[in-house]
Coordinates of C-alpha atoms and ligand atoms in Angstrom, one line a residue:
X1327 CA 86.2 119.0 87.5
X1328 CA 87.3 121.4 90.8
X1329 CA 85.5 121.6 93.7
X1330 CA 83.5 124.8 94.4
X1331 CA 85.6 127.1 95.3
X1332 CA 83.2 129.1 97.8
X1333 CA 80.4 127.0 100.2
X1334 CA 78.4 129.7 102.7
X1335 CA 78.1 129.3 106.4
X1336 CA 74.9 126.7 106.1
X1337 CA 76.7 124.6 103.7
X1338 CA 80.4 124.5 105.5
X1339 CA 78.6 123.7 108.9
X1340 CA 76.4 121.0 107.6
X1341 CA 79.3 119.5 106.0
X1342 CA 81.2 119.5 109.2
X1343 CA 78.4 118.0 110.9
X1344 CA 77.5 115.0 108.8
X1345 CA 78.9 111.8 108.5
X1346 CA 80.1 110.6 105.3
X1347 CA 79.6 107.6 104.0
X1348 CA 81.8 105.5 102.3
X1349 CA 82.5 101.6 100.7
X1350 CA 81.9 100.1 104.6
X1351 CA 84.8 101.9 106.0
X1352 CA 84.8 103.8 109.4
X1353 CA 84.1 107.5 108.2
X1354 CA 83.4 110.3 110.9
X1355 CA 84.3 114.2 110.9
X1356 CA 86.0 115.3 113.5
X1357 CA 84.0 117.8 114.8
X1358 CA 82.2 114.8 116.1
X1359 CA 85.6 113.7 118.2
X1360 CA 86.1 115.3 122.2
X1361 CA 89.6 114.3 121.5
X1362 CA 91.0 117.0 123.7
X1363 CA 89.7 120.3 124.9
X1364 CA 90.6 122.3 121.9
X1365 CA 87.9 120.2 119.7
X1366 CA 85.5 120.0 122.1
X1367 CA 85.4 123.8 122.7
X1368 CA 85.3 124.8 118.5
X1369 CA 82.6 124.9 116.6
X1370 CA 82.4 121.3 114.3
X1371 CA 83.2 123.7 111.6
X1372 CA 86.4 125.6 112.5
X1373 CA 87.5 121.7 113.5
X1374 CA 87.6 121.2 109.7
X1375 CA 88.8 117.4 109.2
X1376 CA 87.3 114.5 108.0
X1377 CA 88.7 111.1 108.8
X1378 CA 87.9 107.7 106.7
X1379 CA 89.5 104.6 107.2
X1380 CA 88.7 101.9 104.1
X1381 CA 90.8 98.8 104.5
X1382 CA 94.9 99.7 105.1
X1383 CA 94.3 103.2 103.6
X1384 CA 93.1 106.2 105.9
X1385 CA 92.2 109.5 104.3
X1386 CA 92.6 112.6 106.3
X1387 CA 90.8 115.6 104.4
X1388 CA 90.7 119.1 105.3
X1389 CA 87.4 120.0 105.1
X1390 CA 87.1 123.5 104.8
X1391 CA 87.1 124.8 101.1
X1392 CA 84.9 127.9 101.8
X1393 CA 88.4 128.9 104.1
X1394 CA 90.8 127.3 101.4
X1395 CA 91.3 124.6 104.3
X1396 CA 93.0 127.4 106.8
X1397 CA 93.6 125.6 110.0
X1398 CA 93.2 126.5 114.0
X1399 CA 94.5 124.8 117.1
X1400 CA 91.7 122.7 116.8
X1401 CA 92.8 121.2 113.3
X1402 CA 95.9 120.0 114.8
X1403 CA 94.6 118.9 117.7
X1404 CA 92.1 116.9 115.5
X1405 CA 95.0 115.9 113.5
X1406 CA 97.2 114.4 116.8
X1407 CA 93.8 112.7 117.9
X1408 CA 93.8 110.7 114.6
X1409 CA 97.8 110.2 114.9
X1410 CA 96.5 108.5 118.4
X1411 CA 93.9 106.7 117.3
X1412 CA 94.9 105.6 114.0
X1413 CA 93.3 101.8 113.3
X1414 CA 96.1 99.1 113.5
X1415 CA 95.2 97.7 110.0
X1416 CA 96.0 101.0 108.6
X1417 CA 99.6 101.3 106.2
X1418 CA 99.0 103.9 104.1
X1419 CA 97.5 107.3 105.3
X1420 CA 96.1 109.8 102.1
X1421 CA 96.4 113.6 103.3
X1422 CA 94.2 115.5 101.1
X1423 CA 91.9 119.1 100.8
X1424 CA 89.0 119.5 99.6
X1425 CA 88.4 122.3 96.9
X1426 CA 90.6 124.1 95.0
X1427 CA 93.4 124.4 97.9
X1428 CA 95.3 122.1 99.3
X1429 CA 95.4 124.5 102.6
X1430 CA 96.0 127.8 102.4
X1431 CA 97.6 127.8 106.0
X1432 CA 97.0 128.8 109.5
X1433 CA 93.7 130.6 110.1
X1434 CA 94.0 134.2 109.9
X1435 CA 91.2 134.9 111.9
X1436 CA 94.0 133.8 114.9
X1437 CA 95.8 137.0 114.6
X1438 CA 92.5 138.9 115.6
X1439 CA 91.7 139.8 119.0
X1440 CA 88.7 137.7 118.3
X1441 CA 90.3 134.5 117.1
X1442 CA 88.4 131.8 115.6
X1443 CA 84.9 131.1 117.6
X1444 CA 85.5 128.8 120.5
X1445 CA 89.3 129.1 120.4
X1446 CA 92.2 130.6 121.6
X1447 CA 93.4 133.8 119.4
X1448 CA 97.5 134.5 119.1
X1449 CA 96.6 137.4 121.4
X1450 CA 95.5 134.8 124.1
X1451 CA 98.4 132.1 123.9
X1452 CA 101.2 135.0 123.8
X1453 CA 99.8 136.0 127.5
X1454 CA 101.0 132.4 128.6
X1455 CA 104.5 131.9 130.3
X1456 CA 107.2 130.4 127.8
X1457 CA 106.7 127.3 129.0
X1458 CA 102.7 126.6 128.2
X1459 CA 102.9 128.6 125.3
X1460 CA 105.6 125.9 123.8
X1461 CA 103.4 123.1 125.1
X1462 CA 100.6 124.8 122.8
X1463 CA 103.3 124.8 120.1
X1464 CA 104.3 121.2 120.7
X1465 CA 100.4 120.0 120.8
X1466 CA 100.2 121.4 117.6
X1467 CA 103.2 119.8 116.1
X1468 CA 101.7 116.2 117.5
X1469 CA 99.3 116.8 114.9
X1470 CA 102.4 116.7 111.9
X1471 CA 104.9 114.3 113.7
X1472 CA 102.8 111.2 113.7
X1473 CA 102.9 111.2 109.9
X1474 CA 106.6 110.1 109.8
X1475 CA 105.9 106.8 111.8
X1476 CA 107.6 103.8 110.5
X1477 CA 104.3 101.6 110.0
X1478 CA 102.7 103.6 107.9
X1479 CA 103.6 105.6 104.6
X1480 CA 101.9 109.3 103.9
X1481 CA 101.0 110.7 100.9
X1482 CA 100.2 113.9 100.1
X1483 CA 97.7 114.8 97.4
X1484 CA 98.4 118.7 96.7
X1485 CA 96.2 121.0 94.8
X1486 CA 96.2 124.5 94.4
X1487 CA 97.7 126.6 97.4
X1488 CA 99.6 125.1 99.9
X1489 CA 101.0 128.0 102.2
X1490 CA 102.4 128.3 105.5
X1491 CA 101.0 125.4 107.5
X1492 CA 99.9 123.5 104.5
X1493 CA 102.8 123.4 102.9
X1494 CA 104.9 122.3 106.5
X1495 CA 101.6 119.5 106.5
X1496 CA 102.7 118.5 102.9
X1497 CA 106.2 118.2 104.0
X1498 CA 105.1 116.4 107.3
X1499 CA 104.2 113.7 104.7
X1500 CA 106.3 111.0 103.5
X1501 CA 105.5 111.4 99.8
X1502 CA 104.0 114.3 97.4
X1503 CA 102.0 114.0 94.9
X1504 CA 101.1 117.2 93.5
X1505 CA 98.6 118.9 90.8
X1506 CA 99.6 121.0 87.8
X1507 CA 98.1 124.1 89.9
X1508 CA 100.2 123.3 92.8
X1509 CA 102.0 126.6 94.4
X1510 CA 104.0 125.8 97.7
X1511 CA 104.7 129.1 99.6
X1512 CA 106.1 129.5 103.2
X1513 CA 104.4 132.3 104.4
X1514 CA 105.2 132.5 108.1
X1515 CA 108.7 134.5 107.8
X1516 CA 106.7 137.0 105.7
X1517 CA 103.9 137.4 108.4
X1518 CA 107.0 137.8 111.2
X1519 CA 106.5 133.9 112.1
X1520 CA 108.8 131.1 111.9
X1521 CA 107.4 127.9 110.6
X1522 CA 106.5 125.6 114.0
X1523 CA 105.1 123.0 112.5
X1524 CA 107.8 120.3 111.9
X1525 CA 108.7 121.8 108.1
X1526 CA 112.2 123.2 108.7
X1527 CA 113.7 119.7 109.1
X1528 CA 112.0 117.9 106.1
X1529 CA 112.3 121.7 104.2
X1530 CA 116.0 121.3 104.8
X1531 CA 116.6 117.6 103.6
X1532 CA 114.5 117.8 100.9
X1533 CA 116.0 121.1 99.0
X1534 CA 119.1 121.7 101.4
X1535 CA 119.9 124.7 103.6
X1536 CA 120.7 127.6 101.1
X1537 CA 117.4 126.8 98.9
X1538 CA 115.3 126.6 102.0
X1539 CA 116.4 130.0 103.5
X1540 CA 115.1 131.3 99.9
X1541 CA 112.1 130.2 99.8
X1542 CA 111.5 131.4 103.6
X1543 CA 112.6 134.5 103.1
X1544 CA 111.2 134.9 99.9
X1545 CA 107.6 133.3 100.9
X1546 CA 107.8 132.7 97.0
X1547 CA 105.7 130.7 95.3
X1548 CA 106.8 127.6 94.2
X1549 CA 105.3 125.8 90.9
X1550 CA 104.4 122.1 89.9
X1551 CA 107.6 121.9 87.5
X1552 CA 110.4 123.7 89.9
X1553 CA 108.5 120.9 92.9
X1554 CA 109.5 118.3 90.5
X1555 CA 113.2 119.8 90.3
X1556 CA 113.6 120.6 94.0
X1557 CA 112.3 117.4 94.6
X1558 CA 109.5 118.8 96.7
X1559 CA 106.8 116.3 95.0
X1560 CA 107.4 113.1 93.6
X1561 CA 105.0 113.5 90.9
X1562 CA 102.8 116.2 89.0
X1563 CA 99.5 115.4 86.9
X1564 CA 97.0 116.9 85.6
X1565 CA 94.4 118.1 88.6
X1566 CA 91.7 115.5 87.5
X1567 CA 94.0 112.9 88.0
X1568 CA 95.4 113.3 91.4
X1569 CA 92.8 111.1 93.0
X1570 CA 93.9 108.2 90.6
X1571 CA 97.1 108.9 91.2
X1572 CA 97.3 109.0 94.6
X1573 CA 95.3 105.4 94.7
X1574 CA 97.4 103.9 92.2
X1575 CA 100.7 105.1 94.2
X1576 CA 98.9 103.3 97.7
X1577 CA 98.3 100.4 95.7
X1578 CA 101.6 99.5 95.0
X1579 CA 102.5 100.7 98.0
X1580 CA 100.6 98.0 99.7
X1581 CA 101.5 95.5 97.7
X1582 CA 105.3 95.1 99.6
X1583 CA 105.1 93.3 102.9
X1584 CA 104.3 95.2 105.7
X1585 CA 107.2 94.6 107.9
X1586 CA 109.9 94.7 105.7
X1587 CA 108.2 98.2 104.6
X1588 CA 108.3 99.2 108.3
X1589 CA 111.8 98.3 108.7
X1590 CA 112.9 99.9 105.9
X1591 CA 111.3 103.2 105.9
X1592 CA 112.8 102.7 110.2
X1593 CA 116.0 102.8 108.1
X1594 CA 115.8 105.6 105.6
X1595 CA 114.0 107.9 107.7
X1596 CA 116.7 107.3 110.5
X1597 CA 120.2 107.2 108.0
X1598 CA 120.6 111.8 107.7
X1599 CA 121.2 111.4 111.5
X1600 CA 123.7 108.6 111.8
X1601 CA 127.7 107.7 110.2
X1602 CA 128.0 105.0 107.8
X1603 CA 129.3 102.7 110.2
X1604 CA 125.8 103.5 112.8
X1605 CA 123.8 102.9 109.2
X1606 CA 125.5 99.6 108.5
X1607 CA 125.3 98.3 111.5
X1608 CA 121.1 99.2 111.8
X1609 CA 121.2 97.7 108.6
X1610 CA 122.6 94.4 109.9
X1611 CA 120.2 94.8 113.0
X1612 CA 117.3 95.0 110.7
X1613 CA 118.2 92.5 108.5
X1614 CA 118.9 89.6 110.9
X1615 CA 115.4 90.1 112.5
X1616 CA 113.9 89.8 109.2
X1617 CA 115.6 86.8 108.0
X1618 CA 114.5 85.2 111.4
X1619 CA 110.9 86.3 111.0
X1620 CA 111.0 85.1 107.5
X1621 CA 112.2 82.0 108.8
X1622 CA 110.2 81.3 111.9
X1623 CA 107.2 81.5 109.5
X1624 CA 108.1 79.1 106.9
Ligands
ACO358 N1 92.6 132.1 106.9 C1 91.3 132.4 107.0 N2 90.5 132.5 105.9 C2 91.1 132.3 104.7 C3 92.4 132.0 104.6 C4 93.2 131.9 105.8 N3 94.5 131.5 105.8 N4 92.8 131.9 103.3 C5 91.6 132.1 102.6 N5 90.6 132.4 103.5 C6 89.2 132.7 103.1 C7 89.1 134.1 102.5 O1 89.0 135.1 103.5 C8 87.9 133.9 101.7 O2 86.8 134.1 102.6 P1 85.4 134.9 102.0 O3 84.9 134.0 100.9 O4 84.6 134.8 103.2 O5 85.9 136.2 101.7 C9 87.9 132.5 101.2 O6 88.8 131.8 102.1 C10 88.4 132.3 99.8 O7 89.7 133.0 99.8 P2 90.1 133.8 98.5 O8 91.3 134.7 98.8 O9 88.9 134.5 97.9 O10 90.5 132.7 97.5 P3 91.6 132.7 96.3 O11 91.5 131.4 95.6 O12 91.4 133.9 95.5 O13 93.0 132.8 97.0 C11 94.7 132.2 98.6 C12 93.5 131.7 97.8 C13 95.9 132.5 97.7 C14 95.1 131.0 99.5 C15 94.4 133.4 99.5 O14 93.1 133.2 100.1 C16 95.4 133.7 100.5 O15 96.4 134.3 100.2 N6 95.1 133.3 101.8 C17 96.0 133.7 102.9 C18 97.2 132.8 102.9 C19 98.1 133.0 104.2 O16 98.7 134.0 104.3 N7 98.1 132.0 105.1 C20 98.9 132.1 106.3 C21 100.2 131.4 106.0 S1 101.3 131.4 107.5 C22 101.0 130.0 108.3 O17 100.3 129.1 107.9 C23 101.6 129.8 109.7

């Protein structure tokens, strides 16, 4: 069953406000958080992000559904704060939305002269000089780039829309797992944007230059089956199965030791960028500390 697809003010706000709880694990929204003072300035409910840590898995859920998960500054500054503060014991980190949409992108209450409540509007940060209105940019990014860290692995569970900043968060991700209703669109080109938010690189690996500039230029919509093709998701089920899916996928995920999953994914995620001959020799850099830690600890 889908999650409601509209909540009013009351319900959105006390769902921003309250914790959640959950099997023991560490659970708080965001709005809760004076990570920086972005979130400390917005209203709990334009933060929009919940954050629960059970065990090695974190979930990070957009929390917005009555806004299709649009997101503000103050999502990815929420979003960088968990990137920060992220528990030790965590491998695998779950990106999710709740509702019917994954995200359906930046806020577009930003382009307003009024912005979102207790933020900055696009009107405000384009009266900046270049250079703070790139360290905006680069706060926001902070938010995305953390995802691709070597200890951890993160999945994507993608429903429904994921446009613009949703789908650069989906691609910010180390894995997709998408729903049969999935529709991937990059919006920003279309709305005289470029996409900021770390998706041009992984956009670019994942379907290759001359498919990427279509599907910017286009801002078409992309379904579950063409994902599968391009290679945009890993894996589509049905939408009542993404959960368990997604779970299943951590599972055996966790299940490989944690170091030689760090050193590896250190490996693949580093190998585009370097020659054979750089790749074979991190290859022999990783491998002889690995034998040696295997060794010390027998
Ligand atoms: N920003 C702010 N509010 C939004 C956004 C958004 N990006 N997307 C949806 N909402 C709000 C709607 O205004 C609506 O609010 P209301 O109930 O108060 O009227 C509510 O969310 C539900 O939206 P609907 O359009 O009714 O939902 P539907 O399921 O029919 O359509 C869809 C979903 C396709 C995502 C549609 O809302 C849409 O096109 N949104 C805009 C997408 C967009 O252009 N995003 C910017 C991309 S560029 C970037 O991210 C940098």
């Amino acid at each position: 069953m889908r999650g409601d697809a509209r909540l009013d003010r009351t319900q959105e706000q006390a769902m921003a406000e309250t914790a959640v709880g959950g099997s023991g694990g560490l659970v708080h929204e965001v709005g809760d958080l004076s990570a920086t003072e972005t979130i400390s300035a917005a209203a709990p409910a334009e933060v929009g992000v919940r954050f629960e840590v059970d065990g090695e898995i974190a979930t990070v859920t957009l929390n917005r559904p009555g806004r299709r998960n649009a997101q503000t500054f103050a999502t990815w500054a929420a979003l960088a704060r968990m990137g920060d503060t992220l528990p030790d014991q965590v491998r695998v980190v779950v990106v999710r939305g709740e509702g019917p949409s994954f995200s359906a992108g930046l806020d577009l209450r930003m382009f307003t002269p009024e912005g979102v409540p207790g933020q900055e509007s696009f009107a405000t940060v384009a009266a900046l000089d270049d250079g703070a209105f790139e360290r905006r940019i680069e706060e926001a990014q902070r938010g995305f780039l953390w995802l691709r860290r070597p200890d951890i692995v993160s999945i994507a569970a993608v429903q429904g829309h994921a446009i613009g900043a949703g789908f650069q968060l989906a691609l910010a991700c180390d894995l997709r797992i998408v729903a049969d209703d999935v529709q991937f669109c990059m919006k920003e080109p279309a709305l005289g944007l470029v996409p900021d938010l770390t998706g041009t690189k992984p956009l670019v690996e994942i379907v290759g230059v001359s498919r990427a500039i279509e599907l910017c230029l286009t801002a078409r919509r992309v379904g579950a089956d063409e994902a599968l093709q391009l290679r945009l998701a890993e894996m589509a089920v049905p939408p009542e199965e993404l959960d368990q899916a997604v779970a299943d996928l951590a599972a055996a995920l966790l299940a490989t030791d944690r170091a030689a999953a760090t050193a590896t994914k250190r490996l693949l995620r580093a190998a585009p960028g370097r020659t054979l001959e750089e790749q074979a020799a991190a290859e022999r850099a990783e491998q002889v500390a690995r034998i040696r830690a295997l060794f010390a600890s027998s």
